[in-house]
JSON list of C-alpha atoms in Angstrom, two decimals:
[
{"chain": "Z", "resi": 1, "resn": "UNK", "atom": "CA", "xyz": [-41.69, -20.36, -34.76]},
{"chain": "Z", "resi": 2, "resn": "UNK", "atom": "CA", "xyz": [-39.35, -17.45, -35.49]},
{"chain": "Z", "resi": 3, "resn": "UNK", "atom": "CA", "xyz": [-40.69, -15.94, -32.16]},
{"chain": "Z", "resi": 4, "resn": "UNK", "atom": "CA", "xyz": [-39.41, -19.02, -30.52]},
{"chain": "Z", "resi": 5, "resn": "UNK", "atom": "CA", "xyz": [-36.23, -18.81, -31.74]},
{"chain": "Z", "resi": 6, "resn": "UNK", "atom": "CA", "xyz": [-35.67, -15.51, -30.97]},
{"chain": "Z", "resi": 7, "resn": "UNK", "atom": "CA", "xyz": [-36.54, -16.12, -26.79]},
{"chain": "Z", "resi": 8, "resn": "UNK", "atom": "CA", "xyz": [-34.80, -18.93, -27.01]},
{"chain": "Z", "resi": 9, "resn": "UNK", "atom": "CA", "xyz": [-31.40, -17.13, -28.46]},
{"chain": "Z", "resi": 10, "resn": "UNK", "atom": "CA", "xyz": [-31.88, -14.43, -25.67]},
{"chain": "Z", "resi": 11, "resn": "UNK", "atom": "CA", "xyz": [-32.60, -16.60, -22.95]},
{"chain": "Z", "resi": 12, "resn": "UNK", "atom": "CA", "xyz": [-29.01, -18.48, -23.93]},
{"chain": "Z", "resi": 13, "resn": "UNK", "atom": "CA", "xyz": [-27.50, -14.58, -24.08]},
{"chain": "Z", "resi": 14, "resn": "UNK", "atom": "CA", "xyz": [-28.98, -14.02, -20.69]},
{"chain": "Z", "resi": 15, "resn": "UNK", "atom": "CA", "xyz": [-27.17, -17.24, -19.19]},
{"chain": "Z", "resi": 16, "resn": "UNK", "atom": "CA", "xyz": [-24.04, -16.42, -20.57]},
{"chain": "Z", "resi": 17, "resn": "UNK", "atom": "CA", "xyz": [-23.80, -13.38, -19.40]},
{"chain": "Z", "resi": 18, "resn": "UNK", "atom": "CA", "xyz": [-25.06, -14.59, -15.60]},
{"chain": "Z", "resi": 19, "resn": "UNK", "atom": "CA", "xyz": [-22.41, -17.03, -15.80]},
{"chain": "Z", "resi": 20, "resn": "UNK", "atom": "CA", "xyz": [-19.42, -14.75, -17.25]},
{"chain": "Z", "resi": 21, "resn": "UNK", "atom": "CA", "xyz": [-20.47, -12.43, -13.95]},
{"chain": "Z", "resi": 22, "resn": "UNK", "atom": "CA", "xyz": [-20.50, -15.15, -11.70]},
{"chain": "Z", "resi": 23, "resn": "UNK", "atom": "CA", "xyz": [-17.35, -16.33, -13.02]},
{"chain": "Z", "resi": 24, "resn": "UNK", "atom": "CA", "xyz": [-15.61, -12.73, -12.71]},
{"chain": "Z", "resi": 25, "resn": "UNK", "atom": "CA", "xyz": [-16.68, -12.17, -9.21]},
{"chain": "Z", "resi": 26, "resn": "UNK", "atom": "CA", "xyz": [-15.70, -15.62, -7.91]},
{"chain": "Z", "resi": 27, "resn": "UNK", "atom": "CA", "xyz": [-12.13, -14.54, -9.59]},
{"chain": "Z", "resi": 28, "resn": "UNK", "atom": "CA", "xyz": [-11.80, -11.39, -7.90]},
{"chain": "Z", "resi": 29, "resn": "UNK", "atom": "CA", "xyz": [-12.86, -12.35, -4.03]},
{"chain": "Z", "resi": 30, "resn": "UNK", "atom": "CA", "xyz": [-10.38, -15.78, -4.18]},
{"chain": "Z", "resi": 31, "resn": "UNK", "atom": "CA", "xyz": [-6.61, -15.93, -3.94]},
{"chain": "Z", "resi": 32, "resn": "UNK", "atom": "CA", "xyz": [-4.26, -18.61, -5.66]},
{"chain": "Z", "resi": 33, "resn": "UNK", "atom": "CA", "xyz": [-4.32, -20.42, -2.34]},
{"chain": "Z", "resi": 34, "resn": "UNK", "atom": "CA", "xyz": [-8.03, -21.09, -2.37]},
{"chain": "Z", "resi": 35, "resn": "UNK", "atom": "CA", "xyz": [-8.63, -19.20, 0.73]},
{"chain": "Z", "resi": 36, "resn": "UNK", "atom": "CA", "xyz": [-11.08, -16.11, 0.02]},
{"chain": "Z", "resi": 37, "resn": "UNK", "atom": "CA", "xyz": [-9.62, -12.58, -0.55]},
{"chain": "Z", "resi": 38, "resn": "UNK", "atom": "CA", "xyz": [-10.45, -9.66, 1.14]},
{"chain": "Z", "resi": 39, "resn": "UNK", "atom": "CA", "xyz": [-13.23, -7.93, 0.37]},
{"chain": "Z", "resi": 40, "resn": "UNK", "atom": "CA", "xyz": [-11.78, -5.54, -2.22]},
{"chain": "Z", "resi": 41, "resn": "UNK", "atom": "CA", "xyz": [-14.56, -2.77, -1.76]},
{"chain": "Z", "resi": 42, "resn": "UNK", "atom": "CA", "xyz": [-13.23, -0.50, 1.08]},
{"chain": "Z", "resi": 43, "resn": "UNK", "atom": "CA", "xyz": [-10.59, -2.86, 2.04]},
{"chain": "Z", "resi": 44, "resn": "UNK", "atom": "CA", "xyz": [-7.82, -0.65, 0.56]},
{"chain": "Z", "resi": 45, "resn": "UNK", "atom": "CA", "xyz": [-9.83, 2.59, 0.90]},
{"chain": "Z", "resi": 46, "resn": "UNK", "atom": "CA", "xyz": [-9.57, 1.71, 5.05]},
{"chain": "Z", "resi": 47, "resn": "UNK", "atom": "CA", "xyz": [-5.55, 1.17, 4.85]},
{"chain": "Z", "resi": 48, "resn": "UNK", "atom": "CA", "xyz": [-3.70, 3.52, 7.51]},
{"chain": "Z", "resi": 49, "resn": "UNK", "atom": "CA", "xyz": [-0.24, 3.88, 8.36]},
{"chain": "Z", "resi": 50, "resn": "UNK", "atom": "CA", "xyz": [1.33, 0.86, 10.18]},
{"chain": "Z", "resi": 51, "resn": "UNK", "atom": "CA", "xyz": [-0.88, -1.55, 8.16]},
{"chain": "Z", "resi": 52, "resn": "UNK", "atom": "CA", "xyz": [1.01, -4.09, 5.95]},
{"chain": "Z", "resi": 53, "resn": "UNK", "atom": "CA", "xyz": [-0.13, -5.46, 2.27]},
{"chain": "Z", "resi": 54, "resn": "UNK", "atom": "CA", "xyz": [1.17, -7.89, 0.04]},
{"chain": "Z", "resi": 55, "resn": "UNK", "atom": "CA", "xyz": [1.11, -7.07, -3.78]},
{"chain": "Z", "resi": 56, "resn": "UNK", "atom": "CA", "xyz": [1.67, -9.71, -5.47]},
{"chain": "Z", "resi": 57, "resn": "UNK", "atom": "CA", "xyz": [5.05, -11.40, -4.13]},
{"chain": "Z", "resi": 58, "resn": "UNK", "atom": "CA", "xyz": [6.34, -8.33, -2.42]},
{"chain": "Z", "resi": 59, "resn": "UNK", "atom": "CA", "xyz": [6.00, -6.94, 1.22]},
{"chain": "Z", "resi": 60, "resn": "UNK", "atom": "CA", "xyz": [5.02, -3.65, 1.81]},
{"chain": "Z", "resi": 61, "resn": "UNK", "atom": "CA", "xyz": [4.33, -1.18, 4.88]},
{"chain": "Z", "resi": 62, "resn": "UNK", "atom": "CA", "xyz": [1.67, 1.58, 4.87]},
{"chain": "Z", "resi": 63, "resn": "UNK", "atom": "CA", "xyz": [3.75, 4.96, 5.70]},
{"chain": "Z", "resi": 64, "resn": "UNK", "atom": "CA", "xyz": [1.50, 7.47, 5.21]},
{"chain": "Z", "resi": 65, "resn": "UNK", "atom": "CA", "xyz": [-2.34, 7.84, 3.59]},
{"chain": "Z", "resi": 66, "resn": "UNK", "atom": "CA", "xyz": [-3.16, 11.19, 1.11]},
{"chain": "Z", "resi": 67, "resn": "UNK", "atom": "CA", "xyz": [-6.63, 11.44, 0.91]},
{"chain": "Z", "resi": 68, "resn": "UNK", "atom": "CA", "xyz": [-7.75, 13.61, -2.79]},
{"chain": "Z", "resi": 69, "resn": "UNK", "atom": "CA", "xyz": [-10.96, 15.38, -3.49]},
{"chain": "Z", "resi": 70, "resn": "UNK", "atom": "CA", "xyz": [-11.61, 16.69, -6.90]},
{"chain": "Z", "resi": 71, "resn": "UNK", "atom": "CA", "xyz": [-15.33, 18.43, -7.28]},
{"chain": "Z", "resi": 72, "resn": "UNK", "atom": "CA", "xyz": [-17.29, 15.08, -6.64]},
{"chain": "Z", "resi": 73, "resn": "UNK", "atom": "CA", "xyz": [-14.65, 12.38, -6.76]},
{"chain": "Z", "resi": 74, "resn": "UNK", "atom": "CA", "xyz": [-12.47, 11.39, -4.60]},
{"chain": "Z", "resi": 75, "resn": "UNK", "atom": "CA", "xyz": [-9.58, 8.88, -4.22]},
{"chain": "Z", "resi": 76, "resn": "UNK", "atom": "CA", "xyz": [-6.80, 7.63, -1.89]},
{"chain": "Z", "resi": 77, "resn": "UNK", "atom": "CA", "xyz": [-3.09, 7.35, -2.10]},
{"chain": "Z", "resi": 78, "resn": "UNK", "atom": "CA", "xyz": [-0.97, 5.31, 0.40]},
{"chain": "Z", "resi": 79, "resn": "UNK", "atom": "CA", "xyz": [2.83, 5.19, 0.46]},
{"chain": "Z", "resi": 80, "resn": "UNK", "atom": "CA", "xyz": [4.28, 2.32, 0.82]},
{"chain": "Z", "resi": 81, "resn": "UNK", "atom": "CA", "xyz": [8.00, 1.03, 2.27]},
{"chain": "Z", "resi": 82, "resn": "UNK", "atom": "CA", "xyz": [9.45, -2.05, 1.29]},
{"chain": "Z", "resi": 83, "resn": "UNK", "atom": "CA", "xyz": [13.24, -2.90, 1.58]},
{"chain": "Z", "resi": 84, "resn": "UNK", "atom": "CA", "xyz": [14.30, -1.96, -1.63]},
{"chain": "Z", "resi": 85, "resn": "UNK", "atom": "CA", "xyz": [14.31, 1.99, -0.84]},
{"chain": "Z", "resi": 86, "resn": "UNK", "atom": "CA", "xyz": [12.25, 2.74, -3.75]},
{"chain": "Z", "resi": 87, "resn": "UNK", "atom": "CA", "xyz": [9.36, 4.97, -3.39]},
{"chain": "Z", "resi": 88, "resn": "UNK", "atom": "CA", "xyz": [5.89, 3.41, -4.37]},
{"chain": "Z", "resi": 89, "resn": "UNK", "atom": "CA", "xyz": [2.56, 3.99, -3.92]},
{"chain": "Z", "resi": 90, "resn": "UNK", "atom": "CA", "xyz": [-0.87, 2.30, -4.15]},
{"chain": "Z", "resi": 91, "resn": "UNK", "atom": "CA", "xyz": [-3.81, 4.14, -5.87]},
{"chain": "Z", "resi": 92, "resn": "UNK", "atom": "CA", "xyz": [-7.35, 3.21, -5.24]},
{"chain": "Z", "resi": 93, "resn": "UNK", "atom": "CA", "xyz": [-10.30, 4.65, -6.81]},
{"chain": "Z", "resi": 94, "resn": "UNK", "atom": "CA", "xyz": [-13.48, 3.83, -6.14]},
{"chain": "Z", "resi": 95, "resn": "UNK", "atom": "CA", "xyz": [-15.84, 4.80, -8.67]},
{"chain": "Z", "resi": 96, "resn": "UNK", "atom": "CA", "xyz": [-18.27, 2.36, -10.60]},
{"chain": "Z", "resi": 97, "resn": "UNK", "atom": "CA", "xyz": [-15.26, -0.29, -10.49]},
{"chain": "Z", "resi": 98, "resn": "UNK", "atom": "CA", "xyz": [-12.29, -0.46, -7.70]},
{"chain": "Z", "resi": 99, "resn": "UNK", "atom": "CA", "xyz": [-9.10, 0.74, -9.52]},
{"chain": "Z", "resi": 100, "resn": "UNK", "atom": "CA", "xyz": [-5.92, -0.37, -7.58]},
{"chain": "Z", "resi": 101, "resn": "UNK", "atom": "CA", "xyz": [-2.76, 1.13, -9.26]},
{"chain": "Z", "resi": 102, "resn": "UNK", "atom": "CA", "xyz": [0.65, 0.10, -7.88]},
{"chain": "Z", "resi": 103, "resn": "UNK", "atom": "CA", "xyz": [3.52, 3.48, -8.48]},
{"chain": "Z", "resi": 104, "resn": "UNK", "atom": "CA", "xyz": [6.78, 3.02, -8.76]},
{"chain": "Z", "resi": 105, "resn": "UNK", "atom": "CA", "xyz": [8.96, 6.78, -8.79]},
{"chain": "Z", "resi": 106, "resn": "UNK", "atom": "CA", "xyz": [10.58, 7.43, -11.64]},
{"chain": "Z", "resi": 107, "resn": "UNK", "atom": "CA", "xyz": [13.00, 9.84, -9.95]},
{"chain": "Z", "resi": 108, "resn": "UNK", "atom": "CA", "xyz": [15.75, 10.41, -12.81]},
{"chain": "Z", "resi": 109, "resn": "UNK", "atom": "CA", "xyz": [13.08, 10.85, -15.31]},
{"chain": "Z", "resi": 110, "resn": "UNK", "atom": "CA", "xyz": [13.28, 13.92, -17.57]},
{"chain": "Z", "resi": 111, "resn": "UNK", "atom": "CA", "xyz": [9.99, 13.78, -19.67]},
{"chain": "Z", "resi": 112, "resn": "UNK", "atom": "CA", "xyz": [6.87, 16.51, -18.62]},
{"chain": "Z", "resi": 113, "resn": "UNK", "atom": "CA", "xyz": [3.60, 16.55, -18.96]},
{"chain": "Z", "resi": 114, "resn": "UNK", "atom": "CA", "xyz": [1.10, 18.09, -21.28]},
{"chain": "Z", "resi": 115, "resn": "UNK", "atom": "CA", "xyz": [1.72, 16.76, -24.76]},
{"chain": "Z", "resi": 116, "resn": "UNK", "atom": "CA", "xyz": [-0.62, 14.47, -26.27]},
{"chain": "Z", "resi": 117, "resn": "UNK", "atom": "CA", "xyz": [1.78, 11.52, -26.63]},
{"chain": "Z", "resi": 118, "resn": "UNK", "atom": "CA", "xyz": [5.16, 10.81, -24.23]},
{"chain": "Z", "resi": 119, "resn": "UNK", "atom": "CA", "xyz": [7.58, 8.11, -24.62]},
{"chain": "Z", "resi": 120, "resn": "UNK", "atom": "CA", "xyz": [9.65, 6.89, -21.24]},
{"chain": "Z", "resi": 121, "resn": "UNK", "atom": "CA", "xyz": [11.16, 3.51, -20.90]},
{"chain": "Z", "resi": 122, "resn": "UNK", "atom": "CA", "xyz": [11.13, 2.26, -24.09]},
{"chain": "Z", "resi": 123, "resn": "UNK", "atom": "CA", "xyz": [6.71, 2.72, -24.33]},
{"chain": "Z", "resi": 124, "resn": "UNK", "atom": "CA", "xyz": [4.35, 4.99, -25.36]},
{"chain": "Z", "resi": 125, "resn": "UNK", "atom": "CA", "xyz": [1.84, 6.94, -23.27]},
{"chain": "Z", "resi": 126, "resn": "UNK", "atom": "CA", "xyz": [-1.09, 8.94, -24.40]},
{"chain": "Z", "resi": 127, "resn": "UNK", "atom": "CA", "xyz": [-2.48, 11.62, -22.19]},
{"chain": "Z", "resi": 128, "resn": "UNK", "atom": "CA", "xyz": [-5.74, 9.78, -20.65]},
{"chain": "Z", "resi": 129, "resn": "UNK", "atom": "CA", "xyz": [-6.67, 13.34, -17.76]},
{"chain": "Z", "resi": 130, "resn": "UNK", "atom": "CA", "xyz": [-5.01, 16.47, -16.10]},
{"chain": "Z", "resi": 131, "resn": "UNK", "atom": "CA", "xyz": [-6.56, 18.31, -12.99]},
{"chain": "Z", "resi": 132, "resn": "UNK", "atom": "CA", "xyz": [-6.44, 19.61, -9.50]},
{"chain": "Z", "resi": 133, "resn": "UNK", "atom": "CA", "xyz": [-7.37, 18.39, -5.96]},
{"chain": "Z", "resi": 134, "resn": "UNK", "atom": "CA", "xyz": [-7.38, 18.99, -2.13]},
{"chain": "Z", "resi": 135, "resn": "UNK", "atom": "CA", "xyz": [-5.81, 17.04, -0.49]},
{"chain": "Z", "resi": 136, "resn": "UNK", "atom": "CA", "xyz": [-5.14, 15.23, 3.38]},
{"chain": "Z", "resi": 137, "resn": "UNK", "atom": "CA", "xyz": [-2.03, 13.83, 4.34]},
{"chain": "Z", "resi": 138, "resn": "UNK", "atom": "CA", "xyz": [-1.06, 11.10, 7.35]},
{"chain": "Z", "resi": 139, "resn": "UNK", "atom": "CA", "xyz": [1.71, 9.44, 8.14]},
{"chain": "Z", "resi": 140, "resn": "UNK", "atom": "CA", "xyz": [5.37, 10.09, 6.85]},
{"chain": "Z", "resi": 141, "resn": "UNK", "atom": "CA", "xyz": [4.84, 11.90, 3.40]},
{"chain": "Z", "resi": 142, "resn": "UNK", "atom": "CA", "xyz": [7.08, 15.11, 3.88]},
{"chain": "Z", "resi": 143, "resn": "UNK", "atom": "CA", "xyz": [4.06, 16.99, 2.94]},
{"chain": "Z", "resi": 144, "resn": "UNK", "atom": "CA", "xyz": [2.02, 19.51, 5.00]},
{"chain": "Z", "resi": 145, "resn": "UNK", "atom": "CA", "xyz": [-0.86, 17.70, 6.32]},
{"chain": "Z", "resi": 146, "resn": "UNK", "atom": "CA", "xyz": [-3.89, 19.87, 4.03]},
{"chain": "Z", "resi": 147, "resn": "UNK", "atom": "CA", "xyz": [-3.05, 21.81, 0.44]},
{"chain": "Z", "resi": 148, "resn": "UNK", "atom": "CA", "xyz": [-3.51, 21.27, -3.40]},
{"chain": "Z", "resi": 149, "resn": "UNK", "atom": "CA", "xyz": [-1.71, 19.23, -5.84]},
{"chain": "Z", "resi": 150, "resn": "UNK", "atom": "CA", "xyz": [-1.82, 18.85, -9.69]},
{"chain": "Z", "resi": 151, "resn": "UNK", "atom": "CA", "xyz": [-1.75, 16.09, -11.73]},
{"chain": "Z", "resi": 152, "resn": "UNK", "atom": "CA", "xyz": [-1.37, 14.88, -15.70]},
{"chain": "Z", "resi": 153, "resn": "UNK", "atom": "CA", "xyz": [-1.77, 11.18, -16.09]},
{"chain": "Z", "resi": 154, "resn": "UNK", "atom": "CA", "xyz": [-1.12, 9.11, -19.60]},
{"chain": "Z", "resi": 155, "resn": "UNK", "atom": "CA", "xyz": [-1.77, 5.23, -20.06]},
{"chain": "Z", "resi": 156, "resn": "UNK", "atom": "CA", "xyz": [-0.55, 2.78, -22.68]},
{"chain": "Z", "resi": 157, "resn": "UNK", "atom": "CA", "xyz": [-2.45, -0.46, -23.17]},
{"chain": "Z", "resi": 158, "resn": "UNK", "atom": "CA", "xyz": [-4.62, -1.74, -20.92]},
{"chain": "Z", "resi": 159, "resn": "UNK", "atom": "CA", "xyz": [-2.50, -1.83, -17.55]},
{"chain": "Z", "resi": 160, "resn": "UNK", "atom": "CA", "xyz": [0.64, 1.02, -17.89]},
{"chain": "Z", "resi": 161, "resn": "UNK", "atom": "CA", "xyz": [0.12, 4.10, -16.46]},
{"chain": "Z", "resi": 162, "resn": "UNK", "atom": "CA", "xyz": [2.38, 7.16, -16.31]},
{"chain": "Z", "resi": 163, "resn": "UNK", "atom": "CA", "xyz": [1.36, 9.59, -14.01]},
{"chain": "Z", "resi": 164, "resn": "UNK", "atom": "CA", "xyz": [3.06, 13.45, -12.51]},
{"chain": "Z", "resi": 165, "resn": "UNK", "atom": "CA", "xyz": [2.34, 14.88, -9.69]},
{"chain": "Z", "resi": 166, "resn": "UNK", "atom": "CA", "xyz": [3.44, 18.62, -8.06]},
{"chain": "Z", "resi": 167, "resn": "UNK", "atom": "CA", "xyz": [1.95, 19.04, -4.40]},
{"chain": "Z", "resi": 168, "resn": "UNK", "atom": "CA", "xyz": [1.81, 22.87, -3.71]},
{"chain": "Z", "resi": 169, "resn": "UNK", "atom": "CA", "xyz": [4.72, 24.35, -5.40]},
{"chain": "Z", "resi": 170, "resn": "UNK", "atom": "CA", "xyz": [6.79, 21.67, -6.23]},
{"chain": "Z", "resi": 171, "resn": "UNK", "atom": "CA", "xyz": [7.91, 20.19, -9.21]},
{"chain": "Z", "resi": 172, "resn": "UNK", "atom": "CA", "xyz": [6.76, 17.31, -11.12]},
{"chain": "Z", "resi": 173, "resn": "UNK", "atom": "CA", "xyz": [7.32, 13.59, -9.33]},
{"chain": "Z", "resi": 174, "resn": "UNK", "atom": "CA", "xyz": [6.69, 11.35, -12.29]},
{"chain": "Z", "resi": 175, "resn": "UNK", "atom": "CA", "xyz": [6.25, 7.57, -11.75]},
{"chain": "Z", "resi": 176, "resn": "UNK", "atom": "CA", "xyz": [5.28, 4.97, -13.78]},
{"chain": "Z", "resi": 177, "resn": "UNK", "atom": "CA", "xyz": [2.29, 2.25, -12.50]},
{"chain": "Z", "resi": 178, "resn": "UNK", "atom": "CA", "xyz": [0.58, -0.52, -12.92]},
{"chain": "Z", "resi": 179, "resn": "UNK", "atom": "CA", "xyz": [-3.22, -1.91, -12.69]},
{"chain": "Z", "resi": 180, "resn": "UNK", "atom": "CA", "xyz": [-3.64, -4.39, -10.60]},
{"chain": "Z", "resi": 181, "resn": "UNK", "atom": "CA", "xyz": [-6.64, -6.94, -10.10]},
{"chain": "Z", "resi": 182, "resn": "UNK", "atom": "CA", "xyz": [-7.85, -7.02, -6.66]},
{"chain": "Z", "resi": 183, "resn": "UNK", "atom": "CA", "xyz": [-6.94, -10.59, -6.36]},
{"chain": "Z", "resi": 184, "resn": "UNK", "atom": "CA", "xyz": [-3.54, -9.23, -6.10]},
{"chain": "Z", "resi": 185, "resn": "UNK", "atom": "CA", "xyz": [-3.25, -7.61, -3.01]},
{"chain": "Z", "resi": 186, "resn": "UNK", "atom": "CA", "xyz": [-3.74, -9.04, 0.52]},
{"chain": "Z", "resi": 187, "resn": "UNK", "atom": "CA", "xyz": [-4.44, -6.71, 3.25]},
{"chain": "Z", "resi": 188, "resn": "UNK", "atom": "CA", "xyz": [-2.65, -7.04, 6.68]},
{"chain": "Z", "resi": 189, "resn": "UNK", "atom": "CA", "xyz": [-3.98, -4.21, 9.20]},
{"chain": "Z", "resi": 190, "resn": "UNK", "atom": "CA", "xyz": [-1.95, -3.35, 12.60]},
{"chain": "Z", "resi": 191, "resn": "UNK", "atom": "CA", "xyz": [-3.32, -5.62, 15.33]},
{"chain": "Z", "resi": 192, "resn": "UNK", "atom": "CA", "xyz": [-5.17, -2.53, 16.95]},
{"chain": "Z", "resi": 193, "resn": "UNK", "atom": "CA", "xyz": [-7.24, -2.25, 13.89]},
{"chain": "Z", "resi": 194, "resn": "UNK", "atom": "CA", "xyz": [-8.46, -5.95, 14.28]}
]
């Protein structure tokens, strides 16, 4: 009887969990509008400049694309325009789970990297990876197109992120982001690309 039990308990586990995944991926491929989302794996890893993508409520045009390589891993950067004149930048990682950051440049900021803790804006980061990478650059970024850049980045709860970056020689850019759920951004690529 106790056997029974027991397969019965699991099997209910088992079901939950099937549904909870169900549930999750449904969220993540639908927008608020009911029609389906794009298909968040490679969607923003294909972005180039010209293309357009909606975050949220806000506008933005693809400038330029920095492709990163770090040993094994790699990740994208695209820099985005909007009207506002504000620098920002979408993230996307693409390891066991798509990461989409949004950056916004925190050019007047006077914090640097390496401690353990920092505090800009009023919140707390804590120091979450530092390294180096190769990179590519397209587009408008100011950069040459091939060479290194560092990096330090911090988080603080579940969606903040603080992150600086020095391309070649540079100095630190610092600029604070935030995770985003792929139901958030809508992909619009340049009518060649379609």
């Amino acid at each position: 009887m106790d056997a029974l039990v027991t397969c019965l308990v699991a099997a209910v586990a088992v079901l939950a969990v099937v549904v909870v995944v169900v549930w999750a991926r449904r969220r993540a491929t639908s927008r608020s509008d009911g029609q389906p989302a794009e298909s968040p794996r490679g969607g923003p890893l294909r972005l180039s400049p010209g293309d357009r993508v909606r975050i949220r409520e806000r506008e933005y045009a693809v400038s330029a694309t920095i492709r990163l390589v770090e040993g094994d891993w790699s990740w994208v950067q695209h820099l985005l325009d909007d009207d506002s004149g504000t620098r920002h930048r979408l993230s996307v990682e693409d390891g066991l789970e798509l990461e989409l950051v949004l950056w916004t440049a925190e050019p007047g900021a006077t914090v640097t990297p390496g401690a353990p803790t920092i505090e800009l804006g009023g919140r707390r980061y804590t120091w979450a990876e530092t390294g180096q990478a190769r990179y590519t650059a397209t587009g408008e970024t100011e950069l040459p197109s091939t060479g290194t850049m560092r990096y330090h980045d911090y988080q603080s709860g579940g969606a903040a992120r603080l992150s600086f970056e020095a391309y070649g020689e540079e100095g630190w850019r610092v600029a604070r982001g935030d995770l985003l759920d792929p139901a958030d951004l809508t992909i619009r690529p340049t009518p060649e690309a379609r």
